[in-house]
């Protein structure tokens, strides 16, 4: 089992994608060369086709923005290289004064480790919970300062930098170190996110499987949804502060144990930005 300090940022934000042929074209399309080719091609179209080109360009941009695991803008960690039947449990949107202590107790009872992607403003309000997470040997990740999930897609580079840096500073003031990982709100990203994270040496971590527990309250369905896509090396996404974690977690951990899985914190060199869609 890896300690949190093993999650140092790698020299590059994440291992490169596996280079599936189908992903090369979108990646090229997101470079200045790709945009030039796209622009010249659109301009060469007869006037009547311009609305079609307009729609296509927006789909071209919106798809990687809204689909968390999509790697068209750059590498996104969607799984890790396991050593046996290992999974990585990640818990977003905390800390929460009611659910975080219960989650910590449940993880301890199952000898499981997790990474908490926390919101800076909440961490500043409940710093003792951040210290408790750290003391229990779990990992911490940056999940922005204010969690602007509705508008993150259209944030300017300056506002994205403020979200990332404010959260890093908040956590560094509490724990003594900025977290080595970043997850954007609801997995949303725009063209400014990757260059900024690259400059800070922060991998963008997404997930392999999730139960949609941010919106659903059906615990049985949440766990079933997660288990459907669990495999060795999977990154599991859960949320706290939404009222379901205390029921979902024991059920999920019980199933994982039954299936022989261990919840670990993978070291940075085993994080993979796989070029395959892996979530719903
Ligand atoms: Zn979130």
PDB file of C-alpha atoms and ligand atoms in Angstrom:
ATOM      1  CA  UNK A   1       0.000   0.000   0.000  1.00  0.00           C
ATOM      2  CA  UNK A   2       1.443   3.349  -1.017  1.00  0.00           C
ATOM      3  CA  UNK A   3       1.653   6.362   1.242  1.00  0.00           C
ATOM      4  CA  UNK A   4       0.448   9.746   0.043  1.00  0.00           C
ATOM      5  CA  UNK A   5       3.953  11.092  -0.363  1.00  0.00           C
ATOM      6  CA  UNK A   6       4.561   8.575  -3.148  1.00  0.00           C
ATOM      7  CA  UNK A   7       2.174  10.618  -5.290  1.00  0.00           C
ATOM      8  CA  UNK A   8       4.736  13.173  -6.301  1.00  0.00           C
ATOM      9  CA  UNK A   9       4.029  14.813  -9.646  1.00  0.00           C
ATOM     10  CA  UNK A  10       5.837  13.099 -12.511  1.00  0.00           C
ATOM     11  CA  UNK A  11       8.193  15.082 -14.717  1.00  0.00           C
ATOM     12  CA  UNK A  12       5.460  15.212 -17.362  1.00  0.00           C
ATOM     13  CA  UNK A  13       1.857  15.658 -16.259  1.00  0.00           C
ATOM     14  CA  UNK A  14       0.965  12.053 -17.041  1.00  0.00           C
ATOM     15  CA  UNK A  15       2.122   9.150 -19.094  1.00  0.00           C
ATOM     16  CA  UNK A  16       1.319   9.752 -22.746  1.00  0.00           C
ATOM     17  CA  UNK A  17      -1.702   8.122 -24.309  1.00  0.00           C
ATOM     18  CA  UNK A  18      -1.354   4.771 -25.952  1.00  0.00           C
ATOM     19  CA  UNK A  19      -1.500   6.314 -29.364  1.00  0.00           C
ATOM     20  CA  UNK A  20      -4.591   4.604 -30.703  1.00  0.00           C
ATOM     21  CA  UNK A  21      -4.868   5.712 -34.305  1.00  0.00           C
ATOM     22  CA  UNK A  22      -8.356   7.120 -33.736  1.00  0.00           C
ATOM     23  CA  UNK A  23      -7.054   9.652 -31.217  1.00  0.00           C
ATOM     24  CA  UNK A  24      -4.214  11.107 -33.282  1.00  0.00           C
ATOM     25  CA  UNK A  25      -6.432  13.180 -35.555  1.00  0.00           C
ATOM     26  CA  UNK A  26      -8.306  14.997 -32.740  1.00  0.00           C
ATOM     27  CA  UNK A  27      -5.005  15.701 -30.970  1.00  0.00           C
ATOM     28  CA  UNK A  28      -3.534  17.188 -34.157  1.00  0.00           C
ATOM     29  CA  UNK A  29      -6.698  19.194 -34.582  1.00  0.00           C
ATOM     30  CA  UNK A  30      -6.131  20.916 -31.254  1.00  0.00           C
ATOM     31  CA  UNK A  31      -2.683  22.263 -32.246  1.00  0.00           C
ATOM     32  CA  UNK A  32      -2.147  25.637 -34.025  1.00  0.00           C
ATOM     33  CA  UNK A  33      -1.481  23.691 -37.249  1.00  0.00           C
ATOM     34  CA  UNK A  34      -4.761  21.826 -36.838  1.00  0.00           C
ATOM     35  CA  UNK A  35      -6.696  25.030 -36.207  1.00  0.00           C
ATOM     36  CA  UNK A  36      -5.117  26.681 -39.264  1.00  0.00           C
ATOM     37  CA  UNK A  37      -6.069  23.729 -41.484  1.00  0.00           C
ATOM     38  CA  UNK A  38      -9.584  23.763 -40.007  1.00  0.00           C
ATOM     39  CA  UNK A  39      -9.944  27.538 -40.494  1.00  0.00           C
ATOM     40  CA  UNK A  40      -8.687  27.521 -44.097  1.00  0.00           C
ATOM     41  CA  UNK A  41     -10.926  24.522 -44.919  1.00  0.00           C
ATOM     42  CA  UNK A  42     -13.982  26.269 -43.433  1.00  0.00           C
ATOM     43  CA  UNK A  43     -13.211  29.522 -45.279  1.00  0.00           C
ATOM     44  CA  UNK A  44     -12.927  27.605 -48.573  1.00  0.00           C
ATOM     45  CA  UNK A  45     -16.453  26.205 -48.193  1.00  0.00           C
ATOM     46  CA  UNK A  46     -19.285  27.763 -50.246  1.00  0.00           C
ATOM     47  CA  UNK A  47     -21.260  30.275 -48.181  1.00  0.00           C
ATOM     48  CA  UNK A  48     -24.229  27.930 -47.760  1.00  0.00           C
ATOM     49  CA  UNK A  49     -22.101  25.421 -45.848  1.00  0.00           C
ATOM     50  CA  UNK A  50     -20.825  27.893 -43.255  1.00  0.00           C
ATOM     51  CA  UNK A  51     -23.581  27.143 -40.697  1.00  0.00           C
ATOM     52  CA  UNK A  52     -22.616  23.453 -40.892  1.00  0.00           C
ATOM     53  CA  UNK A  53     -18.941  24.319 -40.355  1.00  0.00           C
ATOM     54  CA  UNK A  54     -19.934  26.570 -37.431  1.00  0.00           C
ATOM     55  CA  UNK A  55     -21.799  23.694 -35.734  1.00  0.00           C
ATOM     56  CA  UNK A  56     -18.943  21.224 -36.394  1.00  0.00           C
ATOM     57  CA  UNK A  57     -16.333  23.542 -34.892  1.00  0.00           C
ATOM     58  CA  UNK A  58     -18.462  23.915 -31.761  1.00  0.00           C
ATOM     59  CA  UNK A  59     -18.925  20.153 -31.417  1.00  0.00           C
ATOM     60  CA  UNK A  60     -15.152  19.827 -31.948  1.00  0.00           C
ATOM     61  CA  UNK A  61     -14.610  22.109 -28.956  1.00  0.00           C
ATOM     62  CA  UNK A  62     -17.502  21.092 -26.704  1.00  0.00           C
ATOM     63  CA  UNK A  63     -16.920  17.341 -26.758  1.00  0.00           C
ATOM     64  CA  UNK A  64     -13.458  17.386 -25.096  1.00  0.00           C
ATOM     65  CA  UNK A  65     -14.628  20.162 -22.757  1.00  0.00           C
ATOM     66  CA  UNK A  66     -17.589  18.292 -21.371  1.00  0.00           C
ATOM     67  CA  UNK A  67     -16.389  14.699 -21.536  1.00  0.00           C
ATOM     68  CA  UNK A  68     -13.982  14.279 -18.614  1.00  0.00           C
ATOM     69  CA  UNK A  69     -11.830  11.392 -19.901  1.00  0.00           C
ATOM     70  CA  UNK A  70     -11.487  12.860 -23.422  1.00  0.00           C
ATOM     71  CA  UNK A  71      -7.807  13.595 -24.156  1.00  0.00           C
ATOM     72  CA  UNK A  72      -8.074  15.886 -27.190  1.00  0.00           C
ATOM     73  CA  UNK A  73      -6.750  18.872 -25.231  1.00  0.00           C
ATOM     74  CA  UNK A  74      -3.974  16.869 -23.535  1.00  0.00           C
ATOM     75  CA  UNK A  75      -3.331  13.882 -21.242  1.00  0.00           C
ATOM     76  CA  UNK A  76      -5.988  12.941 -18.704  1.00  0.00           C
ATOM     77  CA  UNK A  77      -5.254  10.205 -16.171  1.00  0.00           C
ATOM     78  CA  UNK A  78      -8.043   7.653 -16.527  1.00  0.00           C
ATOM     79  CA  UNK A  79      -6.473   4.557 -14.948  1.00  0.00           C
ATOM     80  CA  UNK A  80      -3.247   3.278 -13.421  1.00  0.00           C
ATOM     81  CA  UNK A  81      -0.981   0.275 -13.894  1.00  0.00           C
ATOM     82  CA  UNK A  82      -1.997  -2.053 -11.051  1.00  0.00           C
ATOM     83  CA  UNK A  83       0.145  -4.502  -9.137  1.00  0.00           C
ATOM     84  CA  UNK A  84      -2.537  -7.176  -8.774  1.00  0.00           C
ATOM     85  CA  UNK A  85      -6.213  -6.555  -8.095  1.00  0.00           C
ATOM     86  CA  UNK A  86      -5.890  -2.915  -7.121  1.00  0.00           C
ATOM     87  CA  UNK A  87      -8.244   0.023  -7.593  1.00  0.00           C
ATOM     88  CA  UNK A  88      -7.872   3.713  -6.729  1.00  0.00           C
ATOM     89  CA  UNK A  89     -10.758   5.180  -4.789  1.00  0.00           C
ATOM     90  CA  UNK A  90     -11.147   8.951  -5.207  1.00  0.00           C
ATOM     91  CA  UNK A  91     -13.633  11.066  -3.259  1.00  0.00           C
ATOM     92  CA  UNK A  92     -14.583  14.554  -4.482  1.00  0.00           C
ATOM     93  CA  UNK A  93     -16.163  17.732  -3.103  1.00  0.00           C
ATOM     94  CA  UNK A  94     -15.171  17.513   0.579  1.00  0.00           C
ATOM     95  CA  UNK A  95     -14.297  17.977   3.256  1.00  0.00           C
ATOM     96  CA  UNK A  96     -17.698  17.655   4.858  1.00  0.00           C
ATOM     97  CA  UNK A  97     -18.237  17.932   8.626  1.00  0.00           C
ATOM     98  CA  UNK A  98     -20.745  15.067   8.687  1.00  0.00           C
ATOM     99  CA  UNK A  99     -19.535  12.690   5.993  1.00  0.00           C
ATOM    100  CA  UNK A 100     -15.735  12.988   6.115  1.00  0.00           C
ATOM    101  CA  UNK A 101     -15.367  11.517   9.646  1.00  0.00           C
ATOM    102  CA  UNK A 102     -17.742   8.661   8.735  1.00  0.00           C
ATOM    103  CA  UNK A 103     -15.836   8.000   5.502  1.00  0.00           C
ATOM    104  CA  UNK A 104     -12.513   7.934   7.338  1.00  0.00           C
ATOM    105  CA  UNK A 105     -13.897   5.411   9.854  1.00  0.00           C
ATOM    106  CA  UNK A 106     -15.271   3.214   7.076  1.00  0.00           C
ATOM    107  CA  UNK A 107     -11.999   3.286   5.123  1.00  0.00           C
ATOM    108  CA  UNK A 108     -10.070   2.370   8.270  1.00  0.00           C
ATOM    109  CA  UNK A 109     -12.451  -0.543   8.956  1.00  0.00           C
ATOM    110  CA  UNK A 110     -11.728  -1.921   5.465  1.00  0.00           C
ATOM    111  CA  UNK A 111      -8.011  -1.104   5.534  1.00  0.00           C
ATOM    112  CA  UNK A 112      -8.612   0.962   2.378  1.00  0.00           C
ATOM    113  CA  UNK A 113      -6.842   4.095   1.167  1.00  0.00           C
ATOM    114  CA  UNK A 114      -8.389   6.890  -0.900  1.00  0.00           C
ATOM    115  CA  UNK A 115      -7.488  10.239  -2.423  1.00  0.00           C
ATOM    116  CA  UNK A 116      -9.728  13.127  -1.389  1.00  0.00           C
ATOM    117  CA  UNK A 117     -10.039  15.792  -4.096  1.00  0.00           C
ATOM    118  CA  UNK A 118     -11.086  18.643  -1.847  1.00  0.00           C
ATOM    119  CA  UNK A 119     -12.484  22.127  -2.452  1.00  0.00           C
ATOM    120  CA  UNK A 120     -10.186  24.849  -1.092  1.00  0.00           C
ATOM    121  CA  UNK A 121     -12.963  26.977   0.433  1.00  0.00           C
ATOM    122  CA  UNK A 122     -14.298  23.982   2.384  1.00  0.00           C
ATOM    123  CA  UNK A 123     -10.787  23.006   3.462  1.00  0.00           C
ATOM    124  CA  UNK A 124     -10.268  26.521   4.844  1.00  0.00           C
ATOM    125  CA  UNK A 125     -13.501  26.183   6.809  1.00  0.00           C
ATOM    126  CA  UNK A 126     -12.741  22.729   8.232  1.00  0.00           C
ATOM    127  CA  UNK A 127      -8.924  22.430   8.308  1.00  0.00           C
ATOM    128  CA  UNK A 128      -9.079  19.808  11.070  1.00  0.00           C
ATOM    129  CA  UNK A 129     -10.751  17.423   8.593  1.00  0.00           C
ATOM    130  CA  UNK A 130      -7.905  17.917   6.124  1.00  0.00           C
ATOM    131  CA  UNK A 131      -5.422  17.105   8.889  1.00  0.00           C
ATOM    132  CA  UNK A 132      -7.452  13.997   9.803  1.00  0.00           C
ATOM    133  CA  UNK A 133      -7.384  12.824   6.165  1.00  0.00           C
ATOM    134  CA  UNK A 134      -3.633  13.350   6.060  1.00  0.00           C
ATOM    135  CA  UNK A 135      -3.044  11.702   9.449  1.00  0.00           C
ATOM    136  CA  UNK A 136      -4.911   8.582   8.306  1.00  0.00           C
ATOM    137  CA  UNK A 137      -2.463   8.182   5.376  1.00  0.00           C
ATOM    138  CA  UNK A 138      -4.888   9.118   2.599  1.00  0.00           C
ATOM    139  CA  UNK A 139      -4.047  11.298  -0.391  1.00  0.00           C
ATOM    140  CA  UNK A 140      -5.156  14.859  -1.072  1.00  0.00           C
ATOM    141  CA  UNK A 141      -5.914  16.393  -4.448  1.00  0.00           C
ATOM    142  CA  UNK A 142      -6.717  19.916  -5.667  1.00  0.00           C
ATOM    143  CA  UNK A 143     -10.378  20.259  -6.745  1.00  0.00           C
ATOM    144  CA  UNK A 144     -10.300  24.077  -7.198  1.00  0.00           C
ATOM    145  CA  UNK A 145     -10.924  26.730  -4.565  1.00  0.00           C
ATOM    146  CA  UNK A 146     -14.610  27.397  -5.253  1.00  0.00           C
ATOM    147  CA  UNK A 147     -15.731  24.470  -7.479  1.00  0.00           C
ATOM    148  CA  UNK A 148     -17.214  26.618 -10.289  1.00  0.00           C
ATOM    149  CA  UNK A 149     -18.790  23.646 -12.077  1.00  0.00           C
ATOM    150  CA  UNK A 150     -21.276  25.724 -14.088  1.00  0.00           C
ATOM    151  CA  UNK A 151     -18.763  28.175 -15.567  1.00  0.00           C
ATOM    152  CA  UNK A 152     -15.382  26.418 -15.461  1.00  0.00           C
ATOM    153  CA  UNK A 153     -15.703  25.576 -19.184  1.00  0.00           C
ATOM    154  CA  UNK A 154     -15.570  29.284 -20.126  1.00  0.00           C
ATOM    155  CA  UNK A 155     -13.126  30.528 -17.480  1.00  0.00           C
ATOM    156  CA  UNK A 156     -10.192  32.627 -18.668  1.00  0.00           C
ATOM    157  CA  UNK A 157      -6.600  31.477 -18.015  1.00  0.00           C
ATOM    158  CA  UNK A 158      -6.437  33.998 -15.148  1.00  0.00           C
ATOM    159  CA  UNK A 159      -9.545  32.647 -13.408  1.00  0.00           C
ATOM    160  CA  UNK A 160      -8.490  29.026 -13.876  1.00  0.00           C
ATOM    161  CA  UNK A 161      -5.085  29.878 -12.417  1.00  0.00           C
ATOM    162  CA  UNK A 162      -6.796  31.523  -9.433  1.00  0.00           C
ATOM    163  CA  UNK A 163      -8.938  28.426  -8.809  1.00  0.00           C
ATOM    164  CA  UNK A 164      -5.942  26.082  -8.973  1.00  0.00           C
ATOM    165  CA  UNK A 165      -3.470  28.274  -7.108  1.00  0.00           C
ATOM    166  CA  UNK A 166      -5.840  29.408  -4.341  1.00  0.00           C
ATOM    167  CA  UNK A 167      -6.721  25.800  -3.552  1.00  0.00           C
ATOM    168  CA  UNK A 168      -3.030  24.807  -3.602  1.00  0.00           C
ATOM    169  CA  UNK A 169      -2.184  27.633  -1.196  1.00  0.00           C
ATOM    170  CA  UNK A 170      -5.095  26.818   1.114  1.00  0.00           C
ATOM    171  CA  UNK A 171      -4.010  23.186   1.392  1.00  0.00           C
ATOM    172  CA  UNK A 172      -0.330  24.040   1.686  1.00  0.00           C
ATOM    173  CA  UNK A 173      -1.142  26.338   4.618  1.00  0.00           C
ATOM    174  CA  UNK A 174      -2.928  23.449   6.381  1.00  0.00           C
ATOM    175  CA  UNK A 175      -0.706  20.461   5.518  1.00  0.00           C
ATOM    176  CA  UNK A 176       2.630  22.060   4.657  1.00  0.00           C
ATOM    177  CA  UNK A 177       2.543  20.986   1.002  1.00  0.00           C
ATOM    178  CA  UNK A 178       0.419  21.631  -2.082  1.00  0.00           C
ATOM    179  CA  UNK A 179      -1.330  18.488  -3.371  1.00  0.00           C
ATOM    180  CA  UNK A 180       0.353  16.792  -6.379  1.00  0.00           C
ATOM    181  CA  UNK A 181      -2.835  16.068  -8.339  1.00  0.00           C
ATOM    182  CA  UNK A 182      -5.684  18.064  -9.888  1.00  0.00           C
ATOM    183  CA  UNK A 183      -9.247  17.173 -10.799  1.00  0.00           C
ATOM    184  CA  UNK A 184     -11.473  19.778 -12.446  1.00  0.00           C
ATOM    185  CA  UNK A 185     -15.095  20.319 -11.373  1.00  0.00           C
ATOM    186  CA  UNK A 186     -17.255  17.608 -12.958  1.00  0.00           C
ATOM    187  CA  UNK A 187     -14.248  16.763 -15.156  1.00  0.00           C
ATOM    188  CA  UNK A 188     -14.815  19.880 -17.295  1.00  0.00           C
ATOM    189  CA  UNK A 189     -11.831  21.461 -19.016  1.00  0.00           C
ATOM    190  CA  UNK A 190     -11.144  24.038 -21.712  1.00  0.00           C
ATOM    191  CA  UNK A 191      -8.141  24.815 -23.895  1.00  0.00           C
ATOM    192  CA  UNK A 192      -6.435  26.802 -21.091  1.00  0.00           C
ATOM    193  CA  UNK A 193      -6.434  24.052 -18.441  1.00  0.00           C
ATOM    194  CA  UNK A 194      -3.687  21.771 -19.745  1.00  0.00           C
ATOM    195  CA  UNK A 195      -0.999  24.445 -20.359  1.00  0.00           C
ATOM    196  CA  UNK A 196      -1.613  25.801 -16.859  1.00  0.00           C
ATOM    197  CA  UNK A 197      -1.410  22.384 -15.188  1.00  0.00           C
ATOM    198  CA  UNK A 198       1.682  21.514 -17.238  1.00  0.00           C
ATOM    199  CA  UNK A 199       3.420  24.641 -15.946  1.00  0.00           C
ATOM    200  CA  UNK A 200       2.626  23.587 -12.381  1.00  0.00           C
ATOM    201  CA  UNK A 201       3.533  19.895 -12.886  1.00  0.00           C
ATOM    202  CA  UNK A 202       0.002  18.783 -11.981  1.00  0.00           C
ATOM    203  CA  UNK A 203      -1.515  15.703 -13.654  1.00  0.00           C
ATOM    204  CA  UNK A 204      -5.198  16.069 -14.549  1.00  0.00           C
ATOM    205  CA  UNK A 205      -6.920  13.079 -12.955  1.00  0.00           C
ATOM    206  CA  UNK A 206     -10.260  11.848 -14.212  1.00  0.00           C
ATOM    207  CA  UNK A 207     -11.873   8.462 -13.537  1.00  0.00           C
ATOM    208  CA  UNK A 208     -12.566   5.050 -15.000  1.00  0.00           C
ATOM    209  CA  UNK A 209     -15.927   4.500 -13.373  1.00  0.00           C
ATOM    210  CA  UNK A 210     -18.481   6.520 -11.435  1.00  0.00           C
ATOM    211  CA  UNK A 211     -21.930   5.990 -10.017  1.00  0.00           C
ATOM    212  CA  UNK A 212     -23.351   9.477 -10.642  1.00  0.00           C
ATOM    213  CA  UNK A 213     -23.751   9.885  -6.867  1.00  0.00           C
ATOM    214  CA  UNK A 214     -23.633  13.671  -7.281  1.00  0.00           C
ATOM    215  CA  UNK A 215     -27.155  13.548  -8.687  1.00  0.00           C
ATOM    216  CA  UNK A 216     -28.657  10.139  -7.836  1.00  0.00           C
ATOM    217  CA  UNK A 217     -29.774   9.076  -4.349  1.00  0.00           C
ATOM    218  CA  UNK A 218     -30.348   5.441  -5.272  1.00  0.00           C
ATOM    219  CA  UNK A 219     -27.455   3.786  -3.443  1.00  0.00           C
ATOM    220  CA  UNK A 220     -28.015   0.358  -4.953  1.00  0.00           C
ATOM    221  CA  UNK A 221     -27.943   1.817  -8.494  1.00  0.00           C
ATOM    222  CA  UNK A 222     -24.882   3.957  -7.713  1.00  0.00           C
ATOM    223  CA  UNK A 223     -22.861   0.953  -6.540  1.00  0.00           C
ATOM    224  CA  UNK A 224     -24.052  -1.233  -9.428  1.00  0.00           C
ATOM    225  CA  UNK A 225     -23.041   1.463 -11.923  1.00  0.00           C
ATOM    226  CA  UNK A 226     -19.547   1.679 -10.415  1.00  0.00           C
ATOM    227  CA  UNK A 227     -19.020  -2.077 -10.212  1.00  0.00           C
ATOM    228  CA  UNK A 228     -19.991  -2.549 -13.853  1.00  0.00           C
ATOM    229  CA  UNK A 229     -16.752  -0.906 -14.972  1.00  0.00           C
ATOM    230  CA  UNK A 230     -14.409  -1.859 -12.147  1.00  0.00           C
ATOM    231  CA  UNK A 231     -11.259  -3.654 -13.231  1.00  0.00           C
ATOM    232  CA  UNK A 232      -7.674  -3.782 -11.902  1.00  0.00           C
ATOM    233  CA  UNK A 233      -6.203  -0.288 -12.333  1.00  0.00           C
ATOM    234  CA  UNK A 234      -9.593   1.447 -12.317  1.00  0.00           C
ATOM    235  CA  UNK A 235     -10.064   4.892 -10.797  1.00  0.00           C
ATOM    236  CA  UNK A 236     -13.357   5.017  -8.900  1.00  0.00           C
ATOM    237  CA  UNK A 237     -15.122   8.356  -8.430  1.00  0.00           C
ATOM    238  CA  UNK A 238     -17.302   8.991  -5.384  1.00  0.00           C
ATOM    239  CA  UNK A 239     -18.586  12.234  -3.848  1.00  0.00           C
ATOM    240  CA  UNK A 240     -19.046  13.438  -0.297  1.00  0.00           C
ATOM    241  CA  UNK A 241     -21.349  16.159   0.931  1.00  0.00           C
ATOM    242  CA  UNK A 242     -24.207  14.933  -1.264  1.00  0.00           C
ATOM    243  CA  UNK A 243     -25.845  12.762   1.398  1.00  0.00           C
ATOM    244  CA  UNK A 244     -25.160   9.291  -0.027  1.00  0.00           C
ATOM    245  CA  UNK A 245     -21.511   8.545   0.845  1.00  0.00           C
ATOM    246  CA  UNK A 246     -22.250   7.005   4.231  1.00  0.00           C
ATOM    247  CA  UNK A 247     -24.490   4.375   2.613  1.00  0.00           C
ATOM    248  CA  UNK A 248     -22.637   3.980  -0.660  1.00  0.00           C
ATOM    249  CA  UNK A 249     -19.135   3.495   0.696  1.00  0.00           C
ATOM    250  CA  UNK A 250     -19.712   0.473   3.001  1.00  0.00           C
ATOM    251  CA  UNK A 251     -21.683  -1.291   0.282  1.00  0.00           C
ATOM    252  CA  UNK A 252     -19.034  -0.551  -2.357  1.00  0.00           C
ATOM    253  CA  UNK A 253     -16.101  -1.522  -0.135  1.00  0.00           C
ATOM    254  CA  UNK A 254     -17.870  -4.778   0.792  1.00  0.00           C
ATOM    255  CA  UNK A 255     -18.313  -5.702  -2.882  1.00  0.00           C
ATOM    256  CA  UNK A 256     -14.726  -4.755  -3.731  1.00  0.00           C
ATOM    257  CA  UNK A 257     -13.389  -6.882  -0.898  1.00  0.00           C
ATOM    258  CA  UNK A 258     -15.596  -9.786  -1.970  1.00  0.00           C
ATOM    259  CA  UNK A 259     -14.142  -9.528  -5.476  1.00  0.00           C
ATOM    260  CA  UNK A 260     -10.590  -9.495  -4.106  1.00  0.00           C
ATOM    261  CA  UNK A 261      -9.814  -5.821  -4.784  1.00  0.00           C
ATOM    262  CA  UNK A 262      -7.580  -3.606  -2.606  1.00  0.00           C
ATOM    263  CA  UNK A 263      -7.999   0.182  -2.531  1.00  0.00           C
ATOM    264  CA  UNK A 264      -4.532   1.730  -2.907  1.00  0.00           C
ATOM    265  CA  UNK A 265      -2.870   5.037  -3.741  1.00  0.00           C
ATOM    266  CA  UNK A 266      -0.903   4.372  -6.934  1.00  0.00           C
ATOM    267  CA  UNK A 267       2.508   6.029  -7.271  1.00  0.00           C
ATOM    268  CA  UNK A 268       2.853   8.733  -9.922  1.00  0.00           C
ATOM    269  CA  UNK A 269       4.810   6.549 -12.347  1.00  0.00           C
ATOM    270  CA  UNK A 270       1.871   4.133 -12.564  1.00  0.00           C
ATOM    271  CA  UNK A 271      -0.713   6.740 -13.573  1.00  0.00           C
ATOM    272  CA  UNK A 272      -1.893   6.230 -17.129  1.00  0.00           C
ATOM    273  CA  UNK A 273      -3.479   8.596 -19.580  1.00  0.00           C
ATOM    274  CA  UNK A 274      -5.088   5.850 -21.602  1.00  0.00           C
ATOM    275  CA  UNK A 275      -6.447   6.789 -24.989  1.00  0.00           C
ATOM    276  CA  UNK A 276      -9.649   4.879 -24.656  1.00  0.00           C
ATOM    277  CA  UNK A 277     -13.049   5.966 -23.508  1.00  0.00           C
ATOM    278  CA  UNK A 278     -13.667   4.407 -20.127  1.00  0.00           C
ATOM    279  CA  UNK A 279     -16.634   6.071 -18.547  1.00  0.00           C
ATOM    280  CA  UNK A 280     -20.251   6.759 -19.235  1.00  0.00           C
TER     281      UNK A 280
HETATM  282 ZN1  LIG B   1     -16.582  18.129  -7.763  1.00  0.00          ZN
END
